[in-house]
Amino acid sequence: MSDKTPIRRMAHYVAEVDEGGLGAVDAVRVAERKSNLWLDAWRDLRGRWMFWIAGVFVVFLIIVALFPSMFAPLDPFACDLNNSNDGPAPGHPFGYNFQGCDVYSRVVHGTSTSLSVGIIVTIIIAVMGIVIGAFAGFFGGWIDSLLMRIGDMFFAIPYVLAAVVIMSVFLNDRNILVVSLAIGFFGWPATARILRAEILRVRSADYVMASEALGVSRVRTMFTHVMPNSIAPVIVLSTVGLAAAITAEATLSFLGVGLPPEFISWGNDIAQAQNRLRTDPMPLIWPSIALSLTVLSFIMLGETVRDALDPKARALR
């Protein structure tokens, strides 16, 4: 090669200067919407018609239960045998039952009893299930084995059958609290198992290990970090369980071991009207419709909340 041969120099290309800078790239975009499990669930629920129908009906039921006299001013215990089995009349849209009581007034006032039993049972089941499931899932070991074996024993006993036996013992002391305790005391194992499984999934997360590494006590870590991220399935189960509790109370009252006749209950009214189903079915049909709509509304609400809290279900829609 000749010394006079020109040397070709490689060209260097320099990228354009980013006028935004690294600060703009790494900056937190505060204008974006915040997102977490509960916010995503609410955004999903807002666009679902079934949630609004069930939610509005549930709110309406709560108002009726709290202020029954506003919707039915007549005394549900004011019965006149002269009106026995009479049909609808002005001010009495559902007619009268065999004892001459206003069916509409009894259906409205029975809402308070059914919702009271359902709410108390749900609270009992939720408290027992959360405490037992949380300690079993988070601490594990012999605590988990002991609590789950106790849960297995309760699982082997149908809670409606157990409630029938308990209420047969307390025939002279039947009231809303006793019925609720009889149903709720045997209904917690499902809640405990579901929460335990969810806690087993959450307790291995990085933020849980970081909390323990910082010296936070295990009990505080459980209630501060693990429980808030595991409670969603329990909320869904409690919503559906409330409907089951209302059905259980009506079943006990229908069998004659639930609330006594001095309590207005849909189950009591159905039981009293069953013998005259062929001759006068309306006193049985109206409380049955109220019971069915109430149970259906809570089930629909629980189903929509369950789908909204499940990210996989949202992704498939």
Tab-separated table of C-alpha atoms in Angstrom, residues 87-314:
chain	number	residue	atom	x	y	z
A	87	GLY	CA	-108.905	-9.711	48.811
A	88	PRO	CA	-107.168	-6.413	48.063
A	89	ALA	CA	-108.909	-3.234	49.168
A	90	PRO	CA	-108.033	0.482	49.238
A	91	GLY	CA	-105.137	0.822	51.670
A	92	HIS	CA	-104.664	-2.969	51.732
A	93	PRO	CA	-103.073	-3.864	48.362
A	94	PHE	CA	-102.183	-7.450	49.323
A	95	GLY	CA	-105.452	-8.294	51.068
A	96	TYR	CA	-105.811	-10.101	54.400
A	97	ASN	CA	-104.623	-13.440	55.752
A	98	PHE	CA	-106.689	-16.075	57.585
A	99	GLN	CA	-106.480	-14.181	60.897
A	100	GLY	CA	-107.645	-10.966	59.214
A	101	CYS	CA	-104.233	-9.264	59.386
A	102	ASP	CA	-103.077	-6.927	56.637
A	103	VAL	CA	-100.637	-8.911	54.489
A	104	TYR	CA	-98.888	-5.843	53.073
A	105	SER	CA	-98.134	-4.472	56.538
A	106	ARG	CA	-96.766	-7.819	57.703
A	107	VAL	CA	-94.542	-8.154	54.629
A	108	VAL	CA	-93.102	-4.668	55.147
A	109	HIS	CA	-92.509	-5.112	58.883
A	110	GLY	CA	-91.033	-8.571	58.293
A	111	THR	CA	-88.165	-6.933	56.416
A	112	SER	CA	-86.682	-5.684	59.696
A	113	THR	CA	-86.619	-9.164	61.186
A	114	SER	CA	-85.057	-10.836	58.175
A	115	LEU	CA	-82.345	-8.220	57.661
A	116	SER	CA	-81.571	-8.102	61.396
A	117	VAL	CA	-80.976	-11.847	61.510
A	118	GLY	CA	-78.976	-11.752	58.273
A	119	ILE	CA	-76.696	-8.927	59.432
A	120	ILE	CA	-76.088	-10.413	62.901
A	121	VAL	CA	-75.314	-13.843	61.426
A	122	THR	CA	-72.950	-12.296	58.892
A	123	ILE	CA	-71.098	-10.398	61.623
A	124	ILE	CA	-70.753	-13.548	63.747
A	125	ILE	CA	-69.484	-15.631	60.832
A	126	ALA	CA	-67.114	-12.899	59.627
A	127	VAL	CA	-65.565	-12.292	63.058
A	128	MET	CA	-65.059	-15.961	63.853
A	129	GLY	CA	-63.889	-16.828	60.350
A	130	ILE	CA	-61.464	-13.898	60.103
A	131	VAL	CA	-59.864	-14.504	63.496
A	132	ILE	CA	-59.491	-18.267	63.056
A	133	GLY	CA	-58.490	-18.117	59.384
A	134	ALA	CA	-55.983	-15.301	59.917
A	135	PHE	CA	-54.131	-16.983	62.770
A	136	ALA	CA	-54.178	-20.374	61.039
A	137	GLY	CA	-52.865	-19.050	57.738
A	138	PHE	CA	-50.277	-16.588	59.030
A	139	PHE	CA	-48.697	-18.517	61.911
A	140	GLY	CA	-49.048	-22.022	60.456
A	141	GLY	CA	-47.548	-25.001	62.284
A	142	TRP	CA	-49.496	-26.567	65.123
A	143	ILE	CA	-51.802	-23.532	65.326
A	144	ASP	CA	-52.883	-24.091	61.727
A	145	SER	CA	-53.365	-27.824	62.261
A	146	LEU	CA	-55.408	-27.357	65.437
A	147	LEU	CA	-57.684	-24.637	64.085
A	148	MET	CA	-58.296	-26.383	60.773
A	149	ARG	CA	-59.167	-29.676	62.499
A	150	ILE	CA	-61.704	-27.795	64.594
A	151	GLY	CA	-63.048	-26.297	61.379
A	152	ASP	CA	-63.308	-29.779	59.842
A	153	MET	CA	-65.458	-30.918	62.760
A	154	PHE	CA	-67.804	-27.966	62.257
A	155	PHE	CA	-67.823	-28.626	58.501
A	156	ALA	CA	-69.182	-32.103	59.177
A	157	ILE	CA	-72.288	-30.623	60.836
A	158	PRO	CA	-74.875	-29.001	58.499
A	159	TYR	CA	-75.467	-25.613	60.086
A	160	VAL	CA	-79.219	-25.612	59.418
A	161	LEU	CA	-79.592	-29.000	61.095
A	162	ALA	CA	-77.450	-27.829	64.021
A	163	ALA	CA	-79.580	-24.687	64.304
A	164	VAL	CA	-82.742	-26.815	64.382
A	165	VAL	CA	-81.327	-28.850	67.283
A	166	ILE	CA	-80.214	-25.749	69.197
A	167	MET	CA	-83.516	-23.944	68.697
A	168	SER	CA	-85.390	-27.062	69.832
A	169	VAL	CA	-83.507	-26.795	73.119
A	170	PHE	CA	-84.259	-23.067	73.519
A	171	LEU	CA	-87.939	-23.174	72.584
A	172	ASN	CA	-88.839	-20.913	75.517
A	173	ASP	CA	-86.077	-18.360	74.854
A	174	ARG	CA	-86.356	-17.788	71.117
A	175	ASN	CA	-85.546	-14.309	69.833
A	176	ILE	CA	-83.542	-12.697	67.048
A	177	LEU	CA	-80.228	-12.980	68.899
A	178	VAL	CA	-80.670	-16.663	69.786
A	179	VAL	CA	-81.638	-17.552	66.214
A	180	SER	CA	-78.662	-15.594	64.864
A	181	LEU	CA	-76.240	-17.321	67.246
A	182	ALA	CA	-77.659	-20.737	66.362
A	183	ILE	CA	-77.081	-20.109	62.650
A	184	GLY	CA	-73.827	-18.173	62.811
A	185	PHE	CA	-71.971	-20.374	65.299
A	186	PHE	CA	-71.821	-23.217	62.768
A	187	GLY	CA	-71.321	-21.165	59.602
A	188	TRP	CA	-67.753	-19.822	60.021
A	189	PRO	CA	-65.561	-22.687	58.637
A	190	ALA	CA	-65.985	-21.675	54.977
A	191	THR	CA	-64.907	-18.097	55.703
A	192	ALA	CA	-61.923	-19.298	57.742
A	193	ARG	CA	-60.731	-21.640	54.995
A	194	ILE	CA	-61.011	-19.044	52.241
A	195	LEU	CA	-59.160	-16.414	54.280
A	196	ARG	CA	-56.487	-18.945	55.278
A	197	ALA	CA	-55.826	-19.820	51.633
A	198	GLU	CA	-55.590	-16.134	50.694
A	199	ILE	CA	-53.204	-15.375	53.572
A	200	LEU	CA	-50.965	-18.300	52.570
A	201	ARG	CA	-50.653	-16.630	49.172
A	202	VAL	CA	-50.019	-13.122	50.527
A	203	ARG	CA	-47.664	-13.851	53.424
A	204	SER	CA	-44.756	-14.692	51.098
A	205	ALA	CA	-44.920	-11.272	49.411
A	206	ASP	CA	-41.906	-8.950	49.528
A	207	TYR	CA	-43.606	-6.258	51.578
A	208	VAL	CA	-44.450	-8.801	54.297
A	209	MET	CA	-40.835	-9.971	54.519
A	210	ALA	CA	-39.657	-6.350	54.524
A	211	SER	CA	-41.994	-5.560	57.417
A	212	GLU	CA	-40.653	-8.461	59.442
A	213	ALA	CA	-37.054	-7.501	58.567
A	214	LEU	CA	-37.683	-4.018	59.974
A	215	GLY	CA	-38.589	-5.545	63.317
A	216	VAL	CA	-42.361	-5.136	63.148
A	217	SER	CA	-44.128	-7.748	65.278
A	218	ARG	CA	-45.809	-10.610	63.460
A	219	VAL	CA	-49.239	-9.775	64.824
A	220	ARG	CA	-48.928	-6.161	63.678
A	221	THR	CA	-47.634	-7.287	60.289
A	222	MET	CA	-50.616	-9.585	59.929
A	223	PHE	CA	-53.201	-6.901	60.668
A	224	THR	CA	-51.357	-4.048	58.902
A	225	HIS	CA	-50.097	-5.655	55.699
A	226	VAL	CA	-51.484	-9.165	55.269
A	227	MET	CA	-55.142	-8.722	56.224
A	228	PRO	CA	-55.902	-5.668	54.014
A	229	ASN	CA	-54.595	-7.588	50.993
A	230	SER	CA	-56.471	-10.796	51.841
A	231	ILE	CA	-59.893	-9.587	52.948
A	232	ALA	CA	-61.525	-9.170	49.505
A	233	PRO	CA	-62.799	-12.794	49.196
A	234	VAL	CA	-64.278	-12.567	52.697
A	235	ILE	CA	-66.285	-9.480	51.732
A	236	VAL	CA	-67.724	-11.279	48.737
A	237	LEU	CA	-68.506	-14.402	50.760
A	238	SER	CA	-70.167	-12.312	53.477
A	239	THR	CA	-72.467	-10.663	50.946
A	240	VAL	CA	-73.654	-14.012	49.627
A	241	GLY	CA	-73.711	-15.444	53.157
A	242	LEU	CA	-76.141	-12.751	54.268
A	243	ALA	CA	-78.632	-14.057	51.727
A	244	ALA	CA	-78.083	-17.601	53.016
A	245	ALA	CA	-78.651	-16.437	56.599
A	246	ILE	CA	-81.988	-14.839	55.657
A	247	THR	CA	-83.014	-18.093	53.993
A	248	ALA	CA	-81.928	-20.107	57.041
A	249	GLU	CA	-84.008	-17.927	59.376
A	250	ALA	CA	-87.059	-18.336	57.146
A	251	THR	CA	-86.466	-22.100	57.063
A	252	LEU	CA	-86.287	-22.352	60.849
A	253	SER	CA	-89.420	-20.230	61.261
A	254	PHE	CA	-91.218	-22.313	58.629
A	255	LEU	CA	-90.306	-25.504	60.532
A	256	GLY	CA	-91.662	-24.014	63.754
A	257	VAL	CA	-88.324	-23.829	65.591
A	258	GLY	CA	-87.370	-20.319	64.571
A	259	LEU	CA	-88.864	-17.085	65.792
A	260	PRO	CA	-92.074	-17.325	67.849
A	261	PRO	CA	-95.380	-15.970	66.465
A	262	GLU	CA	-94.995	-12.651	68.299
A	263	PHE	CA	-92.171	-11.822	65.860
A	264	ILE	CA	-93.251	-10.829	62.367
A	265	SER	CA	-91.248	-13.003	60.015
A	266	TRP	CA	-91.608	-13.998	56.393
A	267	GLY	CA	-90.984	-17.600	57.419
A	268	ASN	CA	-93.758	-17.469	60.026
A	269	ASP	CA	-96.222	-15.998	57.543
A	270	ILE	CA	-95.351	-18.633	54.929
A	271	ALA	CA	-95.774	-21.392	57.508
A	272	GLN	CA	-99.149	-20.060	58.630
A	273	ALA	CA	-100.438	-19.731	55.053
A	274	GLN	CA	-99.276	-23.103	53.718
A	275	ASN	CA	-102.376	-24.968	54.907
A	276	ARG	CA	-104.628	-22.705	52.824
A	277	LEU	CA	-102.505	-22.639	49.684
A	278	ARG	CA	-105.273	-23.980	47.421
A	279	THR	CA	-108.068	-21.804	48.753
A	280	ASP	CA	-106.176	-18.558	49.352
A	281	PRO	CA	-102.580	-18.579	48.032
A	282	MET	CA	-101.885	-14.831	48.170
A	283	PRO	CA	-100.889	-14.619	51.893
A	284	LEU	CA	-98.185	-17.177	51.053
A	285	ILE	CA	-97.134	-15.753	47.700
A	286	TRP	CA	-96.403	-12.183	48.839
A	287	PRO	CA	-93.918	-13.006	51.643
A	288	SER	CA	-92.373	-15.628	49.366
A	289	ILE	CA	-91.803	-13.006	46.679
A	290	ALA	CA	-90.285	-10.610	49.226
A	291	LEU	CA	-87.958	-13.349	50.490
A	292	SER	CA	-86.940	-14.384	46.971
A	293	LEU	CA	-86.239	-10.830	45.795
A	294	THR	CA	-84.192	-10.076	48.920
A	295	VAL	CA	-82.065	-13.199	48.573
A	296	LEU	CA	-81.652	-12.642	44.832
A	297	SER	CA	-80.531	-9.037	45.287
A	298	PHE	CA	-77.806	-9.969	47.775
A	299	ILE	CA	-76.616	-12.834	45.580
A	300	MET	CA	-76.457	-10.548	42.533
A	301	LEU	CA	-74.557	-7.949	44.561
A	302	GLY	CA	-72.093	-10.569	45.766
A	303	GLU	CA	-71.557	-11.920	42.257
A	304	THR	CA	-70.821	-8.506	40.786
A	305	VAL	CA	-68.448	-7.599	43.631
A	306	ARG	CA	-66.669	-10.931	43.237
A	307	ASP	CA	-66.112	-10.369	39.522
A	308	ALA	CA	-64.940	-6.809	40.118
A	309	LEU	CA	-62.393	-7.865	42.749
A	310	ASP	CA	-61.011	-10.616	40.527
A	311	PRO	CA	-58.466	-9.166	38.064
A	312	LYS	CA	-58.592	-12.328	35.919
A	313	ALA	CA	-62.353	-12.037	35.541
A	314	ARG	CA	-61.999	-8.381	34.516
